[in-house]
Every structure is written in structure tokens, then in C-alpha cells.
Tab-separated table of C-alpha atoms in Angstrom:
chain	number	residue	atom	x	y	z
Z	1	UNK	CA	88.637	86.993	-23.804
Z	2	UNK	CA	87.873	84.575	-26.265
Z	3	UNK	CA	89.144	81.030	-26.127
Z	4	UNK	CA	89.499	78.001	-28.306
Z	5	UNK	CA	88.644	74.578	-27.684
Z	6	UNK	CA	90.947	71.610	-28.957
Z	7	UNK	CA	89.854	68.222	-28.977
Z	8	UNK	CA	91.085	65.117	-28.692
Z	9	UNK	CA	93.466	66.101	-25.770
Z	10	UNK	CA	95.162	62.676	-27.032
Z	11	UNK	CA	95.166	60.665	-30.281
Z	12	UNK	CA	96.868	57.645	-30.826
Z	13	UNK	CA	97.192	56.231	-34.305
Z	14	UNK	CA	98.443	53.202	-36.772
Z	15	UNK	CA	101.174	54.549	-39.314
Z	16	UNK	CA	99.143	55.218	-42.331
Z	17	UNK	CA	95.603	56.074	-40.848
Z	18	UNK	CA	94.567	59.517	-40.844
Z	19	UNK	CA	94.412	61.944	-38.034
Z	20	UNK	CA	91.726	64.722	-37.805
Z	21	UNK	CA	91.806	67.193	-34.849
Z	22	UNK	CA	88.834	69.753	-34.271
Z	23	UNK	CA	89.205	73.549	-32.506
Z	24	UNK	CA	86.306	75.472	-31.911
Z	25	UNK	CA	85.503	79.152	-31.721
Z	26	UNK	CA	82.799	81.865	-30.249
Z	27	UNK	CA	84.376	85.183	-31.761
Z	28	UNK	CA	82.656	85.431	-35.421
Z	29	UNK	CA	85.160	88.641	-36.114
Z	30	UNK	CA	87.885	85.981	-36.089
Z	31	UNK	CA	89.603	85.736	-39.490
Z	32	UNK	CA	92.594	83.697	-39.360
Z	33	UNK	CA	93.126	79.940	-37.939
Z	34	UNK	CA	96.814	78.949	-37.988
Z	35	UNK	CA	97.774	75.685	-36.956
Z	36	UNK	CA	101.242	74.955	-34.944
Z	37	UNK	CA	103.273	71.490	-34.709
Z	38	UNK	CA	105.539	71.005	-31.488
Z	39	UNK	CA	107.771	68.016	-31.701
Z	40	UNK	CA	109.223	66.707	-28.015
Z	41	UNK	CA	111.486	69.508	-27.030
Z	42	UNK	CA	111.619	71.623	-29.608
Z	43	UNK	CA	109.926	74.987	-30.527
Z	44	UNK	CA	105.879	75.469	-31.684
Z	45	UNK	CA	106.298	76.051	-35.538
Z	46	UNK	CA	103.779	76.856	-37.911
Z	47	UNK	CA	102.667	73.864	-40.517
Z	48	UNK	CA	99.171	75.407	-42.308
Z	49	UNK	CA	96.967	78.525	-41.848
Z	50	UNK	CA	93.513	78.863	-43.385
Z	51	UNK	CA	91.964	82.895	-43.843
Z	52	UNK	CA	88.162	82.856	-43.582
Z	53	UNK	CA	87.628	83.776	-47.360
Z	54	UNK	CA	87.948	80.142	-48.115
Z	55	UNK	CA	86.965	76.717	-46.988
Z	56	UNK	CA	89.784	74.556	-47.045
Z	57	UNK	CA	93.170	74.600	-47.852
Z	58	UNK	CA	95.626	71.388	-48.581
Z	59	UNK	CA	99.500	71.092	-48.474
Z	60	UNK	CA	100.791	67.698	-49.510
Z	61	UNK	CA	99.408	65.485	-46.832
Z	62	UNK	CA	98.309	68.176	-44.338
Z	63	UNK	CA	94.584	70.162	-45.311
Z	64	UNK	CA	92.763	72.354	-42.793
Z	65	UNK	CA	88.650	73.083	-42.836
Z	66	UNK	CA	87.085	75.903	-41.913
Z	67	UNK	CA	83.072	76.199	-41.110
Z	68	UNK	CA	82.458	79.451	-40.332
Z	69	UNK	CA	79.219	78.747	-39.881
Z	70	UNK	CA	79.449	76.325	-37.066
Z	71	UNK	CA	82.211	78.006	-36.173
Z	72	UNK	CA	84.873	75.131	-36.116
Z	73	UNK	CA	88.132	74.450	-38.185
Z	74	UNK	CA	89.953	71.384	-38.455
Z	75	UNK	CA	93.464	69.720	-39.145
Z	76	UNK	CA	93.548	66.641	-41.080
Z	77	UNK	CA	96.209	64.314	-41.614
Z	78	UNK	CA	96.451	62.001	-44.173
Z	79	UNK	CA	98.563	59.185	-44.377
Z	80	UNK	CA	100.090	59.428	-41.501
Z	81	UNK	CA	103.765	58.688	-40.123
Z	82	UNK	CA	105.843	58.196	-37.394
Z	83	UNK	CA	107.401	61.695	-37.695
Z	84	UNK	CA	104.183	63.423	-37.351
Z	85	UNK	CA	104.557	62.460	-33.733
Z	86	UNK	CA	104.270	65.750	-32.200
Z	87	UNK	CA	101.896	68.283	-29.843
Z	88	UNK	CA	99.377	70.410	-32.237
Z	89	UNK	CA	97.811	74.041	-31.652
Z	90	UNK	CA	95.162	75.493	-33.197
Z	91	UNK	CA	94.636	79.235	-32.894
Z	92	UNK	CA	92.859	81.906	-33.347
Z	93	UNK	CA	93.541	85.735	-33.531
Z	94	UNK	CA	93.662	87.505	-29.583
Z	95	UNK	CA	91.864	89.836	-28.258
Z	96	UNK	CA	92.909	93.338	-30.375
Z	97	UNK	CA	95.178	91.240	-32.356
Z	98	UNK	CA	98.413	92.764	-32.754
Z	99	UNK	CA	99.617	89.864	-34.106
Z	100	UNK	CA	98.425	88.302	-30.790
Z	101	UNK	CA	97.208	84.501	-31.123
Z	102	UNK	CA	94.857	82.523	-28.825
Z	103	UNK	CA	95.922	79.204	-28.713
Z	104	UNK	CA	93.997	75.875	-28.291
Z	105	UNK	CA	95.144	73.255	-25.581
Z	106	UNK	CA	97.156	71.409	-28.108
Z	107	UNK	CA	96.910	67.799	-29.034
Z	108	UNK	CA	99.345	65.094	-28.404
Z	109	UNK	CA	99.068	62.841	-31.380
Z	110	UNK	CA	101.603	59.485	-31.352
Z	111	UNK	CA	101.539	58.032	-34.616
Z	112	UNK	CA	102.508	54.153	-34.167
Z	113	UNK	CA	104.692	52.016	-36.677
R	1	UNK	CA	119.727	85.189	-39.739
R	2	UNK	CA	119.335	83.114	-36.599
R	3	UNK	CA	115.530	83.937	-36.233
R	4	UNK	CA	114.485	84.463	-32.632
R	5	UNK	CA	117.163	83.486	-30.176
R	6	UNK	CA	116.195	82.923	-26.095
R	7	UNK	CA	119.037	82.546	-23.222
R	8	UNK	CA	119.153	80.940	-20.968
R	9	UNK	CA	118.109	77.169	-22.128
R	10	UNK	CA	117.366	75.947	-18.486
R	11	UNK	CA	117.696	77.469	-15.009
R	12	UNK	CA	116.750	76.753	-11.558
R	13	UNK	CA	115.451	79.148	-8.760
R	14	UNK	CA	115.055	78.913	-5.756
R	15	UNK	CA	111.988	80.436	-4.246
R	16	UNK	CA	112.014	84.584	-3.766
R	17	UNK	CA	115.216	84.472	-6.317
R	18	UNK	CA	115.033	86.737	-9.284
R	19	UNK	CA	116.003	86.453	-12.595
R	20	UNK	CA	115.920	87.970	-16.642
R	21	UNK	CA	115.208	85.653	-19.464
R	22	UNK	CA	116.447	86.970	-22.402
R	23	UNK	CA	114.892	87.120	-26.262
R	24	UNK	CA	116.464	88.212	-29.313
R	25	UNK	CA	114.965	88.558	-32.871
R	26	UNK	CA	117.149	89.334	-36.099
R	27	UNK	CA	114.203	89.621	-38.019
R	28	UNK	CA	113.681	92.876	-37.725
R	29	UNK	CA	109.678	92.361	-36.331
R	30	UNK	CA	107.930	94.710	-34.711
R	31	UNK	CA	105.689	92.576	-31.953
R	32	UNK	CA	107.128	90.293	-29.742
R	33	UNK	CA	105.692	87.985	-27.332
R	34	UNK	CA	106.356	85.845	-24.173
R	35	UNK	CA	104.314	82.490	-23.588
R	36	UNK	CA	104.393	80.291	-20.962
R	37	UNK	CA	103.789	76.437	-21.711
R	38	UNK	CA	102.268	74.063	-19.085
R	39	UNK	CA	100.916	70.369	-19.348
R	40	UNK	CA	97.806	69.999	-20.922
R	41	UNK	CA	97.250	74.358	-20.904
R	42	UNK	CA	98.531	75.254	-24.120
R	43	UNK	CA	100.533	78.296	-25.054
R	44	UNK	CA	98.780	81.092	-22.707
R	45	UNK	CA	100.616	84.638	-23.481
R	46	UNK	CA	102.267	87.058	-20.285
R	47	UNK	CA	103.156	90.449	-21.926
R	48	UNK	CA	103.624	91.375	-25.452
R	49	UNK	CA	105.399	94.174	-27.064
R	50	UNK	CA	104.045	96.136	-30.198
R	51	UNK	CA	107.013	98.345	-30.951
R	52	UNK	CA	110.162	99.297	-29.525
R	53	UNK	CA	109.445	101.011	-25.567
R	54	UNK	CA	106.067	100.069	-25.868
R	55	UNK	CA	104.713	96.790	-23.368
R	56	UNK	CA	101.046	95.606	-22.487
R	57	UNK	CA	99.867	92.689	-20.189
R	58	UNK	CA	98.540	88.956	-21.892
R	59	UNK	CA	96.347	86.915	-20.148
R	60	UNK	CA	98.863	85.654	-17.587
R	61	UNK	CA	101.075	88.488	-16.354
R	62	UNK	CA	100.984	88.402	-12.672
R	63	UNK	CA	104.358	87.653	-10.854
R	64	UNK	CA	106.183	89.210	-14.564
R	65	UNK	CA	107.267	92.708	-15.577
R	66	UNK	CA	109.346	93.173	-19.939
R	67	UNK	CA	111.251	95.883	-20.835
R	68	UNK	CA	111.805	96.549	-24.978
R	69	UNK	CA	114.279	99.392	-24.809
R	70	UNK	CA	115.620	98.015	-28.087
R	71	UNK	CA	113.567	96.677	-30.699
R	72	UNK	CA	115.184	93.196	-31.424
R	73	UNK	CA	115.406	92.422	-27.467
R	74	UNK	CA	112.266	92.041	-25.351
R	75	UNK	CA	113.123	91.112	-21.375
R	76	UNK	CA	111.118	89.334	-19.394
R	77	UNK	CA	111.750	89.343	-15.769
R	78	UNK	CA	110.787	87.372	-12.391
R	79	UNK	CA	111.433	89.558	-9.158
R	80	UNK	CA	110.388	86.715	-6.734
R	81	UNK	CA	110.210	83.505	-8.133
R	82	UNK	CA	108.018	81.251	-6.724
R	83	UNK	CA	107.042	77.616	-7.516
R	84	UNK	CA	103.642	77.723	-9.658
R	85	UNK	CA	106.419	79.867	-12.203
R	86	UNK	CA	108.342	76.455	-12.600
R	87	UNK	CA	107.197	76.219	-16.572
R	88	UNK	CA	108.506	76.115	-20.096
R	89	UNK	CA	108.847	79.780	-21.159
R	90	UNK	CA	108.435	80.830	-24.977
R	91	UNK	CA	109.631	83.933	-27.196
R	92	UNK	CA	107.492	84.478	-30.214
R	93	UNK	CA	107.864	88.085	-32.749
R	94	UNK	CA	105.717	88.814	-35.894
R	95	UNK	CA	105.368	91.158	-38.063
R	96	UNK	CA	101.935	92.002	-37.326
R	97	UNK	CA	100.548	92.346	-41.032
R	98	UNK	CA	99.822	88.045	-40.535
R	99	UNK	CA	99.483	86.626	-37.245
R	100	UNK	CA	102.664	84.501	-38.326
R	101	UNK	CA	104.578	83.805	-35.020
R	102	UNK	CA	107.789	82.771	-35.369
R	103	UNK	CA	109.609	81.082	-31.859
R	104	UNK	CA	112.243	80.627	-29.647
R	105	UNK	CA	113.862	77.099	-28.617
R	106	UNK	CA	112.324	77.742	-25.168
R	107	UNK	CA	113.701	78.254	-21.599
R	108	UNK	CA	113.011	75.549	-18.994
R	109	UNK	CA	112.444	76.695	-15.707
R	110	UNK	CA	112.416	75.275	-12.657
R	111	UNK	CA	111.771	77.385	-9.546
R	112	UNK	CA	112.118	74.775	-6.174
């Protein structure tokens, strides 16, 4: 199958800098790159999603790129806080899809005061 | 509408034990899916479910078997636990038409 590749593993930031964190891909048929936010102990949940029909997409302080081209697609947090604290997926549509997701490594961002 | 619901919360095994973790969706999806969650491994998927009596393997599915005899309930079972299953297991379901996957709160599982 196809995987996706997450990087930093880690990222440590001062409350108000921005946070960027970059998946990439091999499948060109993939269409859809969702991102997911796990906070300490609770369940993955789903912040932003970007189709391939468009570049970027922004919700309030959270955008995600896509470059189909290079075939990467990234999260970027603005302005950030201590409650973005949490473990971050990308994904990607599985194998056959299904609704099946490929997911990245995840991130573990800390987001100091 | 409680979403997707997963008992138990935590258990521990011990080693050639068996046991059924349980996953319940109210939201009347069709797919389902189980994850398992390990450090630094990401979300890696054991069996999935597209419709009611209908299973298929992930990428992970050794040492597993799922039953869906009713759509809202997708089983996934251990026969003989063993340690490299100790892990963080996840429910997902979706409708299918978006790759929206909506979770459980997770089972922790330790098998000694």
C-alpha cells in the first residue's frame, strides 16, 4: 500500500508562534487529505480537510496546503496556544477507499506558555 | 445520539486469554473500522467492515478476527492474546460518501 510521511515527529513551540507540519504522498489518484487532532487521552477527531480541486483552505486560525504537484500537504497553525497541545494526523485515502484512511505517524506538538 | 460508543475502557490479559472489544455506532454508517494506536506508529487499521455481514482485513490483522452481524455493532476479537497486542485500540464508522471518520474514546489494553 501506499503510505504517508509526517514530519516533525516532535514540535515544540512559544504560545503565539506558528506551527506548520508537512505529510507527504506517492499515490497521485489520492483526492482527499484530512487532518486529525488527538489531545492526551482522548479520541482522534477531525479539525480541517482539503479535496484536491483546490489549494488551500483556512478555518479561523487553522489553514491546510495542498501541492499536488510535489505531492505534499500541510497544516499550519497560526497563533498558536496552549490548548492546541495535542498529537496530529495527516491522511490520505487507503488502498480501495471505502472510506478507508491512511494515516501519517502523527505529530506531537506542545505549545508552551 | 451518542456517536460511536467502545466497551470496555481498559482491560488486562494475560497471555493466551481471549477477549471481545465491543463498538457501537448510532449513526446509522455503513463502514466501520478498528485501529490500533502505538507510540510513534500512528493509527494503522486491522479489519474494516463495509456493510452489515460483510468484513475484510487492514494492514494489521494478524492475531484478530470482527464479526458485523448487525449494522451498528462491529466486534473485534483476540483468541490468544499475547503481549506485542498490549496497545490502544480505536473504533472509527463513516459514511463512505467522505472519508469523514468519526471515533471511539478508545480501549486500553494491556496484555502481560
Amino acid at each position: 500500500g501506499e503510505n504517508v510521511e509526517q514530519h516533525p515527529s516532535t514540535l515544540s513551540v512559544q504560545e503565539g508562534d506558528s506551527a506548520v507540519i508537512k505529510c507527504t504522498y506517492s499515490d497521485s489518484a489520492s483526492n482527499y487529505f484530512p487532518w486529525y487532532k488527538q489531545e492526551l487521552g482522548k479520541r482522534p477527531q477531525l479539525i480541517i480537510d482539503i479535496r484536491s480541486n483546490v489549494g488551500e483552505k483556512k478555518d479561523q486560525r487553522i489553514a491546510v496546503t495542498l501541492n499536488k504537484t510535489a505531492k505534499h500537504f500541510s497544516l499550519h497553525i497560526t497563533e498558536t496556544q496552549p490548548e492546541d497541545s495535542a498529537v496530529y494526523f495527516c491522511a490520505r485515502p487507503g488502498d480501495g477507499s471505502y472510506g478507508k484512511l491512511t494515516f501519517g505517524q502523527g505529530t506531537i506538538l506542545t505549545v508552551h506558555p | 445520539n451518542a456517536g460511536v460508543t467502545q466497551t470496555p475502557k481498559f482491560r488486562v490479559l494475560k497471555t493466551g486469554q481471549s477477549m471481545t472489544l465491543l463498538c457501537a455506532q448510532d449513526m446509522n454508517h455503513e463502514y466501520m473500522y478498528w485501529y490500533r494506536q502505538d507510540p510513534g506508529m500512528g493509527l494503522r487499521l486491522i479489519h474494516y467492515s463495509v456493510g452489515e455481514g460483510t468484513t475484510a482485513k487492514g494492514e494489521v490483522p494478524d492475531g484478530y478476527n470482527v464479526s458485523r452481524l448487525k449494522k451498528q455493532n462491529f466486534l473485534l476479537g483476540l483468541e490468544s492474546a499475547a503481549p506485542s497486542q498490549t496497545s490502544v485500540y480505536f473504533c472509527a464508522s463513516s459514511t463512505g460518501r467522505r472519508n469523514i471518520q468519526y471515533f471511539g474514546a478508545g480501549t486500553r489494553l494491556s496484555v502481560l
